[in-house]
Short mmCIF file of C-alpha atoms in Angstrom, two decimals:
data_model
loop_
_atom_site.label_atom_id
_atom_site.label_comp_id
_atom_site.label_asym_id
_atom_site.label_seq_id
_atom_site.Cartn_x
_atom_site.Cartn_y
_atom_site.Cartn_z
CA ALA N 1 84.83 69.51 101.67
CA GLN N 2 82.67 68.56 103.90
CA LYS N 3 82.94 65.25 105.47
CA VAL N 4 82.54 63.25 108.91
CA THR N 5 84.51 60.10 110.66
CA GLN N 6 83.39 57.60 113.20
CA ALA N 7 86.97 56.12 113.66
CA GLN N 8 85.39 53.29 115.80
CA THR N 9 83.70 50.93 113.52
CA GLU N 10 82.77 48.56 115.90
CA ILE N 11 82.49 48.68 119.92
CA SER N 12 81.26 45.75 122.05
CA VAL N 13 81.08 46.42 125.35
CA VAL N 14 79.49 44.60 128.88
CA GLU N 15 76.22 45.95 130.21
CA LYS N 16 76.57 49.03 132.43
CA GLU N 17 79.50 49.97 131.58
CA ASP N 18 80.01 53.14 129.96
CA VAL N 19 80.78 53.96 126.13
CA THR N 20 82.05 56.35 124.09
CA LEU N 21 81.29 57.00 120.64
CA ASP N 22 83.83 59.26 118.81
CA CYS N 23 83.04 61.63 115.73
CA VAL N 24 85.38 64.22 114.26
CA TYR N 25 83.79 66.41 111.15
CA GLU N 26 85.36 68.67 108.52
CA THR N 27 83.90 71.62 107.21
CA ARG N 28 84.51 75.48 106.34
CA ASP N 29 81.54 76.72 106.77
CA THR N 30 81.15 78.49 110.62
CA THR N 31 77.68 78.16 110.73
CA TYR N 32 76.43 73.90 110.50
CA TYR N 33 74.85 71.40 112.50
CA LEU N 34 75.74 68.19 114.08
CA PHE N 35 73.48 65.10 114.32
CA TRP N 36 73.33 61.82 115.93
CA TYR N 37 70.72 59.20 114.73
CA LYS N 38 70.62 55.43 116.18
CA GLN N 39 69.77 52.65 113.82
CA PRO N 40 68.81 49.42 115.94
CA PRO N 41 68.87 46.20 114.44
CA SER N 42 64.85 46.58 112.94
CA GLY N 43 66.68 49.17 110.88
CA GLU N 44 65.11 52.58 111.53
CA LEU N 45 66.64 55.68 111.70
CA VAL N 46 66.46 57.45 114.53
CA PHE N 47 66.99 61.38 115.88
CA LEU N 48 68.38 61.91 118.76
CA ILE N 49 69.94 65.45 119.01
CA ARG N 50 70.90 68.52 116.85
CA ARG N 51 74.07 70.93 118.15
CA ASN N 52 74.49 73.90 116.32
CA SER N 53 78.27 75.43 115.79
CA PHE N 54 77.34 78.42 118.27
CA ASP N 55 76.34 76.08 120.97
CA GLU N 56 79.14 74.56 122.47
CA GLN N 57 76.74 73.52 125.98
CA ASN N 58 77.54 69.81 126.18
CA GLU N 59 74.37 68.11 126.61
CA ILE N 60 72.64 65.47 128.93
CA SER N 61 69.31 63.21 128.12
CA GLY N 62 69.10 61.08 130.97
CA ARG N 63 71.68 57.91 130.54
CA TYR N 64 73.14 59.63 126.92
CA SER N 65 75.51 63.02 126.90
CA TRP N 66 77.18 64.81 124.35
CA ASN N 67 80.57 66.39 124.01
CA PHE N 68 80.69 69.18 121.45
CA GLN N 69 84.40 71.09 121.12
CA LYS N 70 85.01 73.06 118.40
CA SER N 71 88.63 72.85 118.94
CA THR N 72 89.18 69.60 118.19
CA SER N 73 86.30 69.49 115.27
CA SER N 74 84.45 66.54 117.46
CA PHE N 75 81.13 65.33 118.41
CA ASN N 76 81.33 62.59 120.63
CA PHE N 77 78.67 60.57 122.40
CA THR N 78 79.02 58.91 125.68
CA ILE N 79 76.47 56.31 126.59
CA THR N 80 76.56 55.97 130.89
CA ALA N 81 75.65 52.43 132.35
CA SER N 82 74.95 50.71 128.90
CA GLN N 83 72.07 48.65 128.48
CA VAL N 84 71.55 45.45 125.97
CA VAL N 85 68.54 47.69 124.52
CA ASP N 86 71.80 50.60 123.53
CA SER N 87 72.77 47.68 121.15
CA ALA N 88 72.49 49.57 117.68
CA VAL N 89 74.87 51.19 114.73
CA TYR N 90 74.89 54.53 115.65
CA PHE N 91 75.67 57.87 113.18
CA CYS N 92 76.93 61.42 113.33
CA ALA N 93 75.65 63.48 110.67
CA LEU N 94 76.15 66.88 109.03
CA SER N 95 74.54 69.35 107.45
CA ALA N 96 76.26 72.71 106.78
CA GLY N 97 76.20 75.71 103.64
CA ASN N 98 73.28 74.09 102.33
CA ASN N 99 71.54 77.62 101.79
CA GLN N 100 68.07 76.20 100.80
CA GLY N 101 68.64 72.73 101.85
CA GLY N 102 69.55 70.24 104.44
CA LYS N 103 71.08 67.32 103.13
CA LEU N 104 73.01 65.76 105.88
CA ILE N 105 76.61 64.26 105.54
CA PHE N 106 76.97 60.92 107.53
CA GLY N 107 80.04 59.11 108.92
CA GLN N 108 80.29 55.60 108.34
CA GLY N 109 78.20 53.88 111.62
CA THR N 110 79.89 52.83 115.07
CA GLU N 111 78.01 49.35 115.96
CA LEU N 112 77.78 49.00 119.26
CA SER N 113 76.97 45.84 120.90
CA VAL N 114 76.47 45.71 124.70
CA LYS N 115 75.98 42.19 125.83
CA PRO N 116 74.51 40.71 129.24
CA ASP Z 1 57.32 55.34 115.00
CA SER Z 2 58.78 58.89 113.10
CA GLY Z 3 55.65 59.77 111.87
CA VAL Z 4 56.97 59.08 107.91
CA THR Z 5 55.98 56.43 105.86
CA GLN Z 6 57.19 54.26 103.62
CA THR Z 7 56.24 51.92 100.60
CA PRO Z 8 56.75 48.94 100.24
CA LYS Z 9 58.89 47.65 102.89
CA HIS Z 10 60.01 45.16 100.83
CA LEU Z 11 60.89 45.07 97.27
CA ILE Z 12 62.09 42.21 94.65
CA THR Z 13 63.11 42.99 91.46
CA ALA Z 14 65.32 41.55 88.25
CA THR Z 15 67.64 43.60 86.59
CA GLY Z 16 66.90 46.13 83.97
CA GLN Z 17 63.30 47.09 85.71
CA ARG Z 18 61.31 49.72 87.13
CA VAL Z 19 60.35 50.43 90.76
CA THR Z 20 58.54 52.98 92.47
CA LEU Z 21 58.85 53.88 96.37
CA ARG Z 22 56.55 55.92 97.83
CA CYS Z 23 56.78 57.93 100.49
CA SER Z 24 54.59 59.95 103.05
CA PRO Z 25 55.92 62.75 105.30
CA ARG Z 26 54.80 63.68 108.81
CA SER Z 27 51.98 66.12 108.76
CA GLY Z 28 53.13 69.34 108.93
CA ASP Z 29 56.44 68.88 107.03
CA LEU Z 30 56.91 70.92 103.95
CA SER Z 31 60.59 68.71 103.23
CA VAL Z 32 61.01 65.41 101.98
CA TYR Z 33 64.59 64.26 101.27
CA TRP Z 34 65.62 60.44 99.56
CA TYR Z 35 69.23 58.89 101.20
CA GLN Z 36 70.80 55.32 100.18
CA GLN Z 37 71.62 53.17 102.22
CA SER Z 38 74.14 50.52 101.30
CA LEU Z 39 77.03 48.17 102.70
CA ASP Z 40 80.16 50.16 100.22
CA GLN Z 41 78.58 53.36 100.54
CA GLY Z 42 77.31 53.72 102.92
CA LEU Z 43 74.63 56.52 103.62
CA GLN Z 44 74.53 58.64 101.13
CA PHE Z 45 72.10 61.75 100.14
CA LEU Z 46 70.78 61.73 96.94
CA ILE Z 47 67.91 64.20 96.36
CA GLN Z 48 65.43 67.37 98.55
CA TYR Z 49 62.07 68.32 97.73
CA TYR Z 50 60.24 71.34 99.21
CA ASN Z 51 56.65 72.33 99.05
CA GLY Z 52 56.86 70.41 95.26
CA GLU Z 53 59.94 71.60 94.77
CA GLU Z 54 63.61 70.18 93.32
CA ARG Z 55 65.70 71.74 96.17
CA ALA Z 56 68.86 69.83 96.38
CA LYS Z 57 70.56 67.08 94.81
CA GLY Z 58 73.14 64.81 95.41
CA ASN Z 59 74.85 61.40 94.42
CA ILE Z 60 71.70 60.74 92.18
CA LEU Z 61 72.72 58.66 89.57
CA GLU Z 62 70.43 59.78 85.94
CA ARG Z 63 68.01 56.44 86.26
CA PHE Z 64 66.81 57.24 89.34
CA SER Z 65 64.10 60.39 89.83
CA ALA Z 66 61.93 62.08 91.65
CA GLN Z 67 58.87 63.84 92.07
CA GLN Z 68 56.89 65.75 94.97
CA PHE Z 69 53.01 65.86 94.80
CA PRO Z 70 51.09 68.62 95.66
CA ASP Z 71 49.64 66.13 98.88
CA LEU Z 72 53.51 66.17 99.53
CA HIS Z 73 54.13 62.73 99.10
CA SER Z 74 57.49 61.62 97.59
CA GLU Z 75 57.69 59.07 94.95
CA LEU Z 76 61.26 57.93 94.20
CA ASN Z 77 61.92 56.03 90.72
CA LEU Z 78 64.42 53.54 89.73
CA SER Z 79 64.82 52.58 86.06
CA SER Z 80 66.94 49.76 84.40
CA LEU Z 81 68.27 48.64 87.98
CA GLU Z 82 71.27 46.96 88.17
CA LEU Z 83 72.71 44.55 91.17
CA GLY Z 84 74.86 47.59 92.55
CA ASP Z 85 71.20 49.16 93.43
CA SER Z 86 70.47 47.21 95.95
CA ALA Z 87 70.14 48.83 98.92
CA LEU Z 88 68.40 50.51 101.83
CA TYR Z 89 66.03 53.66 100.78
CA PHE Z 90 65.09 55.65 102.94
CA CYS Z 91 62.69 58.39 102.83
CA ALA Z 92 62.86 61.52 105.50
CA SER Z 93 60.82 64.43 106.16
CA SER Z 94 61.69 68.09 108.25
CA VAL Z 95 59.41 71.07 108.71
CA ALA Z 96 61.38 73.43 106.33
CA SER Z 97 64.54 73.41 103.78
CA ALA Z 98 67.55 74.32 106.05
CA ASP Z 99 70.44 72.70 107.93
CA SER Z 100 68.92 73.70 111.57
CA TYR Z 101 65.91 70.95 110.65
CA GLU Z 102 66.43 67.82 111.98
CA GLN Z 103 64.96 64.76 109.56
CA TYR Z 104 62.73 62.50 110.59
CA PHE Z 105 63.51 59.16 109.00
CA GLY Z 106 60.79 56.11 107.76
CA PRO Z 107 61.40 52.63 107.89
CA GLY Z 108 63.10 52.36 104.72
CA THR Z 109 62.23 50.46 102.07
CA ARG Z 110 64.64 47.60 100.88
CA LEU Z 111 65.19 46.27 97.27
CA THR Z 112 67.30 43.76 96.09
CA VAL Z 113 67.95 43.53 92.31
CA THR Z 114 68.65 39.73 91.36
#
């Protein structure tokens, strides 16, 4: 079975703190893709990053960084020096075993609140 | 702005009714996906179309159906609506039909069934 678990339902931090959002996935496929999406209060889902199962290099984009570890089936997301605009629900998602499709399996989401 | 458009933005209707949600993918994208977001179920994949053909099906009720037209826009039809169908319905699109392509989401249609 394929599953994504985001154990942290809600996280609250003060501006400028670093925060890490955890994501653990399950799949038996050897080729798979992991994604992070952001859902701000306005409601739309914004694509942040895609990572394939063969690339375990960590990625940094500005204040955002992602740590992919196959050994622990985790794909964690860190925001450095958080800002109020980072307040949103963040979803981790998995796509695997879809030979002719690409459906996403989402975690339950982590609601991040950054207070000034 | 993802480039994916959805109409209407909000829809309020009564139980037993039928509604149609519309989605236009990003220019050049051939794949369209529909997802439902509700408080109890989270974000769930419903159905995918690629270049006019159904490609994958998820937890879509028999009362729901979808299609993708030659101009690549898609419609999701929900019939015999129940209170539990109240949710945010997202359409997403991608260039092709495979795990490797990121999906870009529209702003969603918020359906309220009363």
